[in-house]
XYZ file of C-alpha atoms in Angstrom:
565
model
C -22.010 -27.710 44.065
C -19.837 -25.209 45.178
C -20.443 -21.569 45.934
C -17.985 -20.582 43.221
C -19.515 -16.860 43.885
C -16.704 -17.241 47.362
C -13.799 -16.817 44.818
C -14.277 -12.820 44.035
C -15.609 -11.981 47.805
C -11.875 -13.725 48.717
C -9.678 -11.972 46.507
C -11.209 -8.665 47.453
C -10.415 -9.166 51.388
C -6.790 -8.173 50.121
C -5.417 -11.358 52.808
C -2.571 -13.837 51.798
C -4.918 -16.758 53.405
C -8.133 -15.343 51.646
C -6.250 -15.363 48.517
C -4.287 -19.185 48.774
C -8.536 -19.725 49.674
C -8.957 -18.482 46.261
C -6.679 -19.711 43.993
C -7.858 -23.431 45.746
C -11.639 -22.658 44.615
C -10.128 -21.423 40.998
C -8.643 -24.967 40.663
C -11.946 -26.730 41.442
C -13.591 -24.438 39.026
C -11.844 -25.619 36.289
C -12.427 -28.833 37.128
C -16.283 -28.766 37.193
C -17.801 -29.962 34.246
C -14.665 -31.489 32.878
C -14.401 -34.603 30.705
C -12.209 -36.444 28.694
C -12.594 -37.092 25.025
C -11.077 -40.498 23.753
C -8.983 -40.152 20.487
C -9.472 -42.603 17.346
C -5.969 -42.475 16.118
C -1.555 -42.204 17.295
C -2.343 -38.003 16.060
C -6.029 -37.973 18.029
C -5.149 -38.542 21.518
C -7.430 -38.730 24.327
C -8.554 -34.861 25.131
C -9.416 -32.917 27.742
C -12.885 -30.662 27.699
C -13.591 -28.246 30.147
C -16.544 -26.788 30.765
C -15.975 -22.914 28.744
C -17.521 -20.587 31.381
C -15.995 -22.410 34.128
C -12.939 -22.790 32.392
C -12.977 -18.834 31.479
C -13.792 -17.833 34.597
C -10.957 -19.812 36.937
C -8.084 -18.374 34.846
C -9.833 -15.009 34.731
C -9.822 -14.982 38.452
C -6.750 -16.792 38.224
C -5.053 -13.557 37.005
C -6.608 -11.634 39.445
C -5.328 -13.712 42.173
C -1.817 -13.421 40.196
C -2.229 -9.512 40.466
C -2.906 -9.212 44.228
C -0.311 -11.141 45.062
C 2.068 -9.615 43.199
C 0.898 -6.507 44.928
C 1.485 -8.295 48.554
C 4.950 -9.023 47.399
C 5.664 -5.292 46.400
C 4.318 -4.067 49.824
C 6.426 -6.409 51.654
C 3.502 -8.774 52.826
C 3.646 -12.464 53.533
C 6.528 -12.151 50.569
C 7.197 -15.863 50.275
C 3.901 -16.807 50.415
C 2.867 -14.681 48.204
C 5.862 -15.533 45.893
C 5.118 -18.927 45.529
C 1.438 -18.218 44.849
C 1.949 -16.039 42.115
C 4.545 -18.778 40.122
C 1.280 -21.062 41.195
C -1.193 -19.127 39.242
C 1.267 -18.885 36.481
C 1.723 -22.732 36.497
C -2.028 -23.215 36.424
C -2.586 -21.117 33.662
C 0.694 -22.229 31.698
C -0.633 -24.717 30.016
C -2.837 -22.752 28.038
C -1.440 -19.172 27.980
C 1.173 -18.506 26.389
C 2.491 -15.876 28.453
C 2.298 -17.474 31.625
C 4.263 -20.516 29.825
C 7.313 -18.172 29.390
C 7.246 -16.601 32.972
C 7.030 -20.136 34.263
C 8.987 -21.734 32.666
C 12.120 -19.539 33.594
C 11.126 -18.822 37.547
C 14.251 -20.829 38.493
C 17.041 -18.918 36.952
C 18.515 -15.613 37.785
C 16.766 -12.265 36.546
C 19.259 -10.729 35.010
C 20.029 -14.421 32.700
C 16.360 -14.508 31.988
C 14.951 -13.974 28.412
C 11.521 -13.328 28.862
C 10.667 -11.228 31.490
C 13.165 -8.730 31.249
C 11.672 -8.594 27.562
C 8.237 -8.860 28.271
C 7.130 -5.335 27.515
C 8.307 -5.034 24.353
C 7.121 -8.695 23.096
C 3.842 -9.008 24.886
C 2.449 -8.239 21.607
C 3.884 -11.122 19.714
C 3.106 -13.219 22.254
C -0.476 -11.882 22.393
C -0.471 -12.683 18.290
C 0.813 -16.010 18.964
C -1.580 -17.119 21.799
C -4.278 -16.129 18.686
C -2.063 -18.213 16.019
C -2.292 -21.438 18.494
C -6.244 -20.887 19.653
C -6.700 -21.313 15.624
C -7.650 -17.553 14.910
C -5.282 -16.941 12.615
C -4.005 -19.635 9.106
C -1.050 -16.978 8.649
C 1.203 -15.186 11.200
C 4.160 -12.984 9.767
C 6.140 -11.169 12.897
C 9.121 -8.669 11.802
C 11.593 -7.302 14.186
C 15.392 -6.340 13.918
C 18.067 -8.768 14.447
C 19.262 -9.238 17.929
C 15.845 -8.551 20.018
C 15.250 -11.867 21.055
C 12.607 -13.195 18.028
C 14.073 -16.579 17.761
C 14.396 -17.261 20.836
C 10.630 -16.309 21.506
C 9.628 -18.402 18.768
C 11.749 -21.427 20.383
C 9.868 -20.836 23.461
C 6.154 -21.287 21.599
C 7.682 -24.281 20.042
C 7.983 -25.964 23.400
C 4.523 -24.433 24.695
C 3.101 -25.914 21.016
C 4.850 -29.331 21.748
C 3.583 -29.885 24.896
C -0.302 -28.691 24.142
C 0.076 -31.672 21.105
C 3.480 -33.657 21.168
C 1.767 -35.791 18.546
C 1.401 -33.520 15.855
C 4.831 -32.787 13.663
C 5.780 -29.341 13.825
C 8.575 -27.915 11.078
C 10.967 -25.320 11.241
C 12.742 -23.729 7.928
C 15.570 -21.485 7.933
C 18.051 -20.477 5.802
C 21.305 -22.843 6.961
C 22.139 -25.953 8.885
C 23.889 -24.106 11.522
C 21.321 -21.848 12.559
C 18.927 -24.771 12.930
C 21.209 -27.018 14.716
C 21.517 -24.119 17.324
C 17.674 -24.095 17.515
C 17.724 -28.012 17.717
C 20.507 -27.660 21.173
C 18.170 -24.833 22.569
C 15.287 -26.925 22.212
C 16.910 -30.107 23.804
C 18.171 -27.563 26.858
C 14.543 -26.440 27.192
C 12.839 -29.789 27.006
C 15.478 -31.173 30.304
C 13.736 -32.216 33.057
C 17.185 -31.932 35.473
C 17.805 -28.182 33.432
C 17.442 -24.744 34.468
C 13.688 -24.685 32.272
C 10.646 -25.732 34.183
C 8.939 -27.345 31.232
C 8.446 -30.981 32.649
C 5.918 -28.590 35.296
C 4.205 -27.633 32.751
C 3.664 -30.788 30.865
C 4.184 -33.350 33.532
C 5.100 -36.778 32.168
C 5.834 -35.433 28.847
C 9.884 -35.935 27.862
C 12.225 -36.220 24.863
C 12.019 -39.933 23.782
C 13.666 -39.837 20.798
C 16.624 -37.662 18.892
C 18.325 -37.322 15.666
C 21.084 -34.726 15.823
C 22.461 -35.750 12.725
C 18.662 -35.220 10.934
C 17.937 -32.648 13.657
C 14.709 -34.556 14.564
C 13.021 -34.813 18.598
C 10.202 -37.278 19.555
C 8.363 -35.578 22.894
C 6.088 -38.317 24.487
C 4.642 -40.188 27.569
C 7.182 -43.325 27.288
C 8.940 -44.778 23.926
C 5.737 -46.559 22.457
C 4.696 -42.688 21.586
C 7.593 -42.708 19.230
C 6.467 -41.660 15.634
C 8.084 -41.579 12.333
C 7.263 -37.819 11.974
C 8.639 -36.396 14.754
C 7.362 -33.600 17.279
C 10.298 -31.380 15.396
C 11.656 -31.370 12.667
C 14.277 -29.166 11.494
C 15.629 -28.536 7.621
C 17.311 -26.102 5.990
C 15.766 -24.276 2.380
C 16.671 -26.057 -0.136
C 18.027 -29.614 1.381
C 15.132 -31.562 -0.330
C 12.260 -32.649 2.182
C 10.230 -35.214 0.002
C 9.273 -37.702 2.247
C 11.956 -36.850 5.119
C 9.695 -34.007 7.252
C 6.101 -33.353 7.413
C 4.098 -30.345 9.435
C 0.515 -31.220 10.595
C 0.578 -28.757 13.344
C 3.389 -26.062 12.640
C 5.388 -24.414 9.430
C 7.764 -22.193 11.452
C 9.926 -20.669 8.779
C 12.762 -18.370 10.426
C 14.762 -15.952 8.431
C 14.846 -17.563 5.067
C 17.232 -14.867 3.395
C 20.776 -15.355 4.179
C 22.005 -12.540 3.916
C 22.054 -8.568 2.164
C 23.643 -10.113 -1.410
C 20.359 -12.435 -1.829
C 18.257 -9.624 -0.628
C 19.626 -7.499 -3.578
C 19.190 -10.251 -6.283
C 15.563 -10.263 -7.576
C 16.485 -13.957 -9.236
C 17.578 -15.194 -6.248
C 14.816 -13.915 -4.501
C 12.585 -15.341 -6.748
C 14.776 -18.837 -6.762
C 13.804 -18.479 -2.623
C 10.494 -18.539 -3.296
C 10.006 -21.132 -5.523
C 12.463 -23.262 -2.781
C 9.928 -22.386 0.308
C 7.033 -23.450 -1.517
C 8.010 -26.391 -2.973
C 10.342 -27.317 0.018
C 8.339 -26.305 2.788
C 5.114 -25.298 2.313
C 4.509 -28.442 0.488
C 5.622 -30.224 3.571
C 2.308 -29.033 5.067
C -0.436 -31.789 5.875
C -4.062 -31.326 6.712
C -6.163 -28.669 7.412
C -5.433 -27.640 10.762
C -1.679 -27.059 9.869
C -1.202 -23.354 10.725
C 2.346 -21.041 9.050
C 4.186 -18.904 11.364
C 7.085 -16.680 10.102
C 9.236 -14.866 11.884
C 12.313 -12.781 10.361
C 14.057 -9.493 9.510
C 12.834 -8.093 6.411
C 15.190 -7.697 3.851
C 13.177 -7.189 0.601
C 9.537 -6.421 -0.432
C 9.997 -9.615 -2.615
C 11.439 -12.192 0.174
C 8.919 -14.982 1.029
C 7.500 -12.539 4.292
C 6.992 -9.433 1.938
C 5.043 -11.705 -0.618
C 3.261 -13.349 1.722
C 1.691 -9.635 3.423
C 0.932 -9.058 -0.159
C -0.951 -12.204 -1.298
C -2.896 -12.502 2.473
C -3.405 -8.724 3.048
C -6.950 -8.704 3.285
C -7.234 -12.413 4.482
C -8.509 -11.881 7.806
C -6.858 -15.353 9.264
C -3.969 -13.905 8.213
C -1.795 -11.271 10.473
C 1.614 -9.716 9.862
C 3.077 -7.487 12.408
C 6.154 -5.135 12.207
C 8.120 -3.671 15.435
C 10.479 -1.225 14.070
C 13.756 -0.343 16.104
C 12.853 3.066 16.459
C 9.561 4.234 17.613
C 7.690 7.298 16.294
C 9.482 10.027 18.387
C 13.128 8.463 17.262
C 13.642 6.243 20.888
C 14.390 2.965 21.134
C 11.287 0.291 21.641
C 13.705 -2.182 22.786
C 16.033 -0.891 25.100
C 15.741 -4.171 27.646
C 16.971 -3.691 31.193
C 20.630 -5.321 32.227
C 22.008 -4.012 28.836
C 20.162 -6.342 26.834
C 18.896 -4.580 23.054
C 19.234 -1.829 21.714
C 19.916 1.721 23.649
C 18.326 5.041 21.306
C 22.308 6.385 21.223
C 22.995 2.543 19.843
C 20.635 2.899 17.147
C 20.994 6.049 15.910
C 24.611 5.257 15.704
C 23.750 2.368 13.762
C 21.702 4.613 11.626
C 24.474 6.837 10.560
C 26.426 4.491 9.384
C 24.336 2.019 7.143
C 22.839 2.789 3.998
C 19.100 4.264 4.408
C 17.839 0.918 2.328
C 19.448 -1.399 4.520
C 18.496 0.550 8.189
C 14.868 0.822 6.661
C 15.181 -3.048 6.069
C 16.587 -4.475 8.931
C 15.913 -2.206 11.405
C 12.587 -0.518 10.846
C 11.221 -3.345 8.732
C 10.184 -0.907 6.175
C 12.137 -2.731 3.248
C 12.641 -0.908 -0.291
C 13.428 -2.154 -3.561
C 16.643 -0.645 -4.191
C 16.198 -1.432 -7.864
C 14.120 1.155 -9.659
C 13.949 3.958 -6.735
C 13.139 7.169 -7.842
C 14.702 9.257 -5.515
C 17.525 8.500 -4.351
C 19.322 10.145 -1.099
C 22.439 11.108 -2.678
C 20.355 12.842 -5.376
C 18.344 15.113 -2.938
C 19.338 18.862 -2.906
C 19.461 19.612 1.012
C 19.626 22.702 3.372
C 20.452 23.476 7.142
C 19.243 27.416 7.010
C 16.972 29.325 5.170
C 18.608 32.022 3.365
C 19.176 35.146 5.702
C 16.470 37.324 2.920
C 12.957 37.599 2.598
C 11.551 34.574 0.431
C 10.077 35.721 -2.735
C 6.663 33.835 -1.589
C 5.729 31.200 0.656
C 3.161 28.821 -0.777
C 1.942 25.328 0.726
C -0.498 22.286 -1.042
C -2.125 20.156 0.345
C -2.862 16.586 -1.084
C -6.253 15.561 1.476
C -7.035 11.957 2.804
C -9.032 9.870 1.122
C -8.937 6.372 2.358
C -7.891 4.998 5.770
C -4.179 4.450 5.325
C -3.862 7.145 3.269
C -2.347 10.646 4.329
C -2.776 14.357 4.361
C 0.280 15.971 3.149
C 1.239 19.205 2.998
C 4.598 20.531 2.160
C 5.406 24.306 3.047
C 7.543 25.891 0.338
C 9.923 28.995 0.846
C 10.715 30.352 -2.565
C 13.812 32.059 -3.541
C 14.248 32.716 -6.934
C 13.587 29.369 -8.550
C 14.669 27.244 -5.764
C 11.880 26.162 -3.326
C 12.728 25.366 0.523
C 10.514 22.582 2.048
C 10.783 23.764 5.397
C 7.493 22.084 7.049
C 5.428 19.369 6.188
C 1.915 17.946 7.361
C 2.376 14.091 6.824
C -0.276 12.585 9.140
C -3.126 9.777 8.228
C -5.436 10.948 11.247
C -8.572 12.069 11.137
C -9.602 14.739 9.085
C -11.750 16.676 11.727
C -7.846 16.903 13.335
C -6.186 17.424 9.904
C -8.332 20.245 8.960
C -7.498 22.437 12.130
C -3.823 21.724 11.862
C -3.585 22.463 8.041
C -5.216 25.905 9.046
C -2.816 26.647 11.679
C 0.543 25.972 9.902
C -1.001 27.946 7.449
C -1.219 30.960 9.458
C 1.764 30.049 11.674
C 4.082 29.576 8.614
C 2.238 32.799 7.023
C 1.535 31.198 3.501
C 0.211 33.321 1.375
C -0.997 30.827 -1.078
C -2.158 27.587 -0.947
C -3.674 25.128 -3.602
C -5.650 22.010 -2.169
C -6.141 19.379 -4.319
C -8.376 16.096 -4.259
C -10.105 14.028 -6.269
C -12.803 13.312 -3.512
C -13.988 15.329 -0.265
C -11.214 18.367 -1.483
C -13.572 21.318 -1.898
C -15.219 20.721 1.603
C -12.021 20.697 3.109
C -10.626 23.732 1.528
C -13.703 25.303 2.529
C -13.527 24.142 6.273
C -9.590 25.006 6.250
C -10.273 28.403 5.196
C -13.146 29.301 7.715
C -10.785 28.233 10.702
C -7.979 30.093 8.809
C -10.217 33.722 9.415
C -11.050 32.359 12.655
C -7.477 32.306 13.444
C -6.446 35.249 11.403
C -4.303 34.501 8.617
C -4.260 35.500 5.322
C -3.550 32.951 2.782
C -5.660 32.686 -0.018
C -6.592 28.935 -0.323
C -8.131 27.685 -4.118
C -8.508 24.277 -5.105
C -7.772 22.078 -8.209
C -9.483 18.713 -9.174
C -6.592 16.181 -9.783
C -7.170 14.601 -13.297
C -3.930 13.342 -14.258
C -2.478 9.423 -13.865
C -0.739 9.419 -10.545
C 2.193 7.368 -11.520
C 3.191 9.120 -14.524
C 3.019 12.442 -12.691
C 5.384 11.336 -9.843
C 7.836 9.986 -12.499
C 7.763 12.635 -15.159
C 8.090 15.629 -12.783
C 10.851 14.093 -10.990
C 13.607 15.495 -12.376
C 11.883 19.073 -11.678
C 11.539 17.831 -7.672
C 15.455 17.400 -7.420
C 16.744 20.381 -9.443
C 13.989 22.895 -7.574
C 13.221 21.435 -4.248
C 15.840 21.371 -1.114
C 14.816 19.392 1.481
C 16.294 19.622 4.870
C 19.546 18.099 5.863
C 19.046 14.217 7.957
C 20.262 15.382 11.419
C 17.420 18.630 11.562
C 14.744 15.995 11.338
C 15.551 12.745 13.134
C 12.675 13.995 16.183
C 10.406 15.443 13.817
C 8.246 12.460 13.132
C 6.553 13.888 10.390
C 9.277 15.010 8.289
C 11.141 12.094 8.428
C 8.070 9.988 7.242
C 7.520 12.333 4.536
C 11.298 11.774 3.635
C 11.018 7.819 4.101
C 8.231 7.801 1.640
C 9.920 9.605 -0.836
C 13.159 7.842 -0.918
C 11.009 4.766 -0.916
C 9.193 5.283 -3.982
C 9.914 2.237 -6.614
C 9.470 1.938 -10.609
C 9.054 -1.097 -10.140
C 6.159 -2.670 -8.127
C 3.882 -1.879 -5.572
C 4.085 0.964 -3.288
C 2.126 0.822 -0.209
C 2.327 4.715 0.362
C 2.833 7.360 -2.539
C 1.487 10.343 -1.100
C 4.540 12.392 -0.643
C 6.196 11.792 -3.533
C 2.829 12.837 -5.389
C 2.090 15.953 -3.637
C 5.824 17.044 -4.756
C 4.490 16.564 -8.575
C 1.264 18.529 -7.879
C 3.745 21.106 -6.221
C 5.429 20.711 -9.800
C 2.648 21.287 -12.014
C 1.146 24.214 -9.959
C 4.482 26.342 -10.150
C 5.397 25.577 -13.567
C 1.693 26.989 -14.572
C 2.238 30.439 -13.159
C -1.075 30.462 -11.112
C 1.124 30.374 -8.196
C 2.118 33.875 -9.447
C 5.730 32.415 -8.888
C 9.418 32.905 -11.519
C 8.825 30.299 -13.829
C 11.241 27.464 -13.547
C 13.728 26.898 -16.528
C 15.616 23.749 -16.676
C 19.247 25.363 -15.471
C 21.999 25.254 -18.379
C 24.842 23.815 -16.898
């Protein structure tokens, strides 16, 4: 047996011929204690077992190898060597990582014309999430992104790596028309060619297409033609084309951007028509137990298939659903790719002035509202650029604390002037409430509140009475009381709406688009629904406990008359 002990003591003598020393040991390693598994059936092929720690530990050191030699390359040493050692460990690992797969896979063409590495910052995460969906940790993937960042294309790349780790297992893919998927079908064909620009047939030597159907948008991968199935590796079919008997999925249900568009989106029949299609068109499609369901799409509705599918598997823990908004918390760009690929920050925000706030939230921060039934409305909002030049009458703040984990703490600073009230600050933040107690005390004192009512059904008291020592501490003056919240939620938020617009002016949308926490608050508010579920409420609730504390008097505030004209 081999010292396999050699393979760290190489790769730390920082030498190209240490290293090639190396990666030769890794490739034994994996060997040792490998056997082969013979299948029963055309779907059960024979398998390869590797020993796991072995197995573990060559492509751990695999990566390390990977690492230094990329770091060889950078310092200018033994750079072809060292080149063609690092697309080596890539290669060795490619058949099981998925990452390495799309590296590989692409070493032969250009930089600037190549898809994934250019990208690879920005979607390491999905293809982190998928490498779990394909090891079997996960039933249920969901990944949303914007259109244009390169999600389809990703997913066509994990359909080849999928294809290749079992070519005998139907995978298929759903969208919402023919000519998307016959697109996919080409791509698929141009990744699969052995005399192409894709170095798949490295990857899975031996493997090929054997069979197509371009008019049923079918491929067969195999060894030679006697692999040819009637279910084919893919199969592609549009929602809604009848499946019965034509397609079948025993390894993958990749369903890509079943909504077609912004007039379904806005239809709750025809959303509810979509759903009925998927399930009886494609999920049904599904056959035995190891059959995993990957989606992949811009979200267009809380009620498309994705949006019901987060709601039914939330707290399934094989299930995972994973958003990537265009925009990242401080209002840049998270994919602005290199060689003008994406989405610049100037692009977006452009972009962002001139759609709709539903439709941006939807497509391009994956944050979709249901336009029916919203009770606040942009258009509706009352909105400022400057405080008025005179003293405010008062300045008063509440705070609504967190409870649960998602939840927030949000506090809204008010600036009163006669019986209009000037939200000129707000805490919106779900961290922890160690934090959230020292930053409620200083806006307090920085903003100079003079009142301030914190309210909770749970934990409130204890708060207030933390907030107000480190208020003292910090020398401020705002008399802090506290008010158990009794009343149902939703008919709070709904029945002291109409007081929120007439009273409250909020702060024009070009003061806040950097101010993270104020445009959350904002987002939350606009995206408060009538009708259905919504996954944060705290903003638009605080606003109603603002409502009921004024209107009261104990705020020691003008009371506020409806105005009439």
């Amino acid at each position: 047996m081999k010292n396999w002990n050699l393979i760290p003591k190489l790769i730390a003598r920082d030498d190209p011929y240490s290293l090639q020393d190396a990666f030769e040991l890794c490739r034994e390693l994996e060997e040792d204690g490998k056997v082969v598994v013979v299948g029963k059936s055309i779907t059960d092929r024979d398998a390869t077992v590797y020993d796991e720690d072995n197995f573990r530990l060559a492509h751990e050191y695999s990566k390390q190898i990977r690492a230094a030699a990329n770091k060889m390359v950078k310092a200018g040493v033994a750079s072809d060597l060292m080149i063609d050692l690092y697309y080596r460990t890539h290669l060795f690992d490619a058949p099981h990582y998925f990452d390495s797969f799309c590296v590989y896979i692409e070493k032969d063409r250009e930089m600037s014309k190549q898809f994934y590495v250019p990208r690879r910052k920005q979607l390491l995460p999905c293809v982190e999430a998928l490498q779990d969906f394909e090891e079997g940790k996960l039933d249920l993937l969901g990944i949303s992104e914007p259109p244009g960042v390169g999600k389809t294309t990703l997913a066509e790349f994990y359909l080849a790596w999928t294809s290749g780790r079992n070519p005998f297992l139907p995978n298929l893919i759903g969208s919402h028309n023919n000519a998307f998927l016959e697109g996919v079908y080409g791509e698929m064909l141009r990744i699969f060619d052995p005399e192409g620009e894709y170095r798949f047939s490295d990857v899975f030597p031996g493997l090929s297409v054997i069979s197509t159907n371009a008019k049923n948008m079918m491929i067969g991968v195999g060894y030679d033609k006697a692999d040819d199935m009637r279910f084919k590796t893919l199969e592609f079919s549009s929602i809604g084309s009848g499946n019965a008997g034509k397609v079948r999925a025993m390894n993958v249900l990749y369903c890509d951007d079943l909504v077609d568009g912004l007039e379904t989106a806005m239809s709750r029949d025809r959303l509810d028509k979509l759903w009925q299609m998927y399930y009886t068109d494609l999920r049904q499609r599904k056959v035995g137990s190891r059959c995993r369901e990957l989606h992949i799409a811009t979200r267009w509705s809380l009620h498309d298939v994705l949006g019901r599918l987060e709601q039914e598997y939330e707290d399934d823990p094989r299930a995972r659903f994973i958003r990537f908004p265009a925009l990242d918390e401080n209002d840049e760009s998270n994919f602005d790719y290199p060689y003008g690929l994406g989405y610049t920050t100037e692009a977006l925000r452009k972009q962002r002035e001139i759609m709709d706030d539903a439709t941006w939230k939807a497509l391009f921060m994956n944050e979709p509202i249901e336009r029916e039934g919203l009770l606040y409305e942009e258009s509706e909002l009352r909105r400022f650029f400057e405080l008025p030049e005179a003293e405010p009458d008062a300045i008063l703040a509440i705070c609504d604390t967190k409870e649960q984990g998602s939840d927030y703490c949000v506090m809204p600073v008010m600036y009163q002037y006669g019986q209009d009230y000037y939200m000129d600050a707000i805490i919106c933040d779900n961290g922890k409430v160690e934090s959230l107690e020292t930053r409620v005390a200083m806006m307090l004192v920085d903003r100079k509140v003079k009142m301030c009512r914190i309210e909770s059904n749970r934990g409130g008291t204890i708060f207030a009475q933390n907030v107000q020592k480190k208020v003292k501490e910090l020398g401020g003056m705002t008399n802090i009381t506290t008010k158990w919240t009794q009343s149902n939620k939703e008919t709070r938020i709904q029945t002291n709406s109409g007081m929120v617009k007439s009273h409250v002016l909020f702060k024009d949308p070009s003061l806040y688009p950097s101010n993270r926490e104020y445009r959350d608050a904002m987002a939350q508010l606009c995206s408060y629904s009538m009708m259905g579920k919504n996954k944060h409420d705290d903003v638009p609730d605080v606003l109603a406990m603002f409502i009921d504390w004024v209107m009261s008097g104990m705020a020691n505030t003008v009371t506020i008359i409806k105005r009439p004209f």
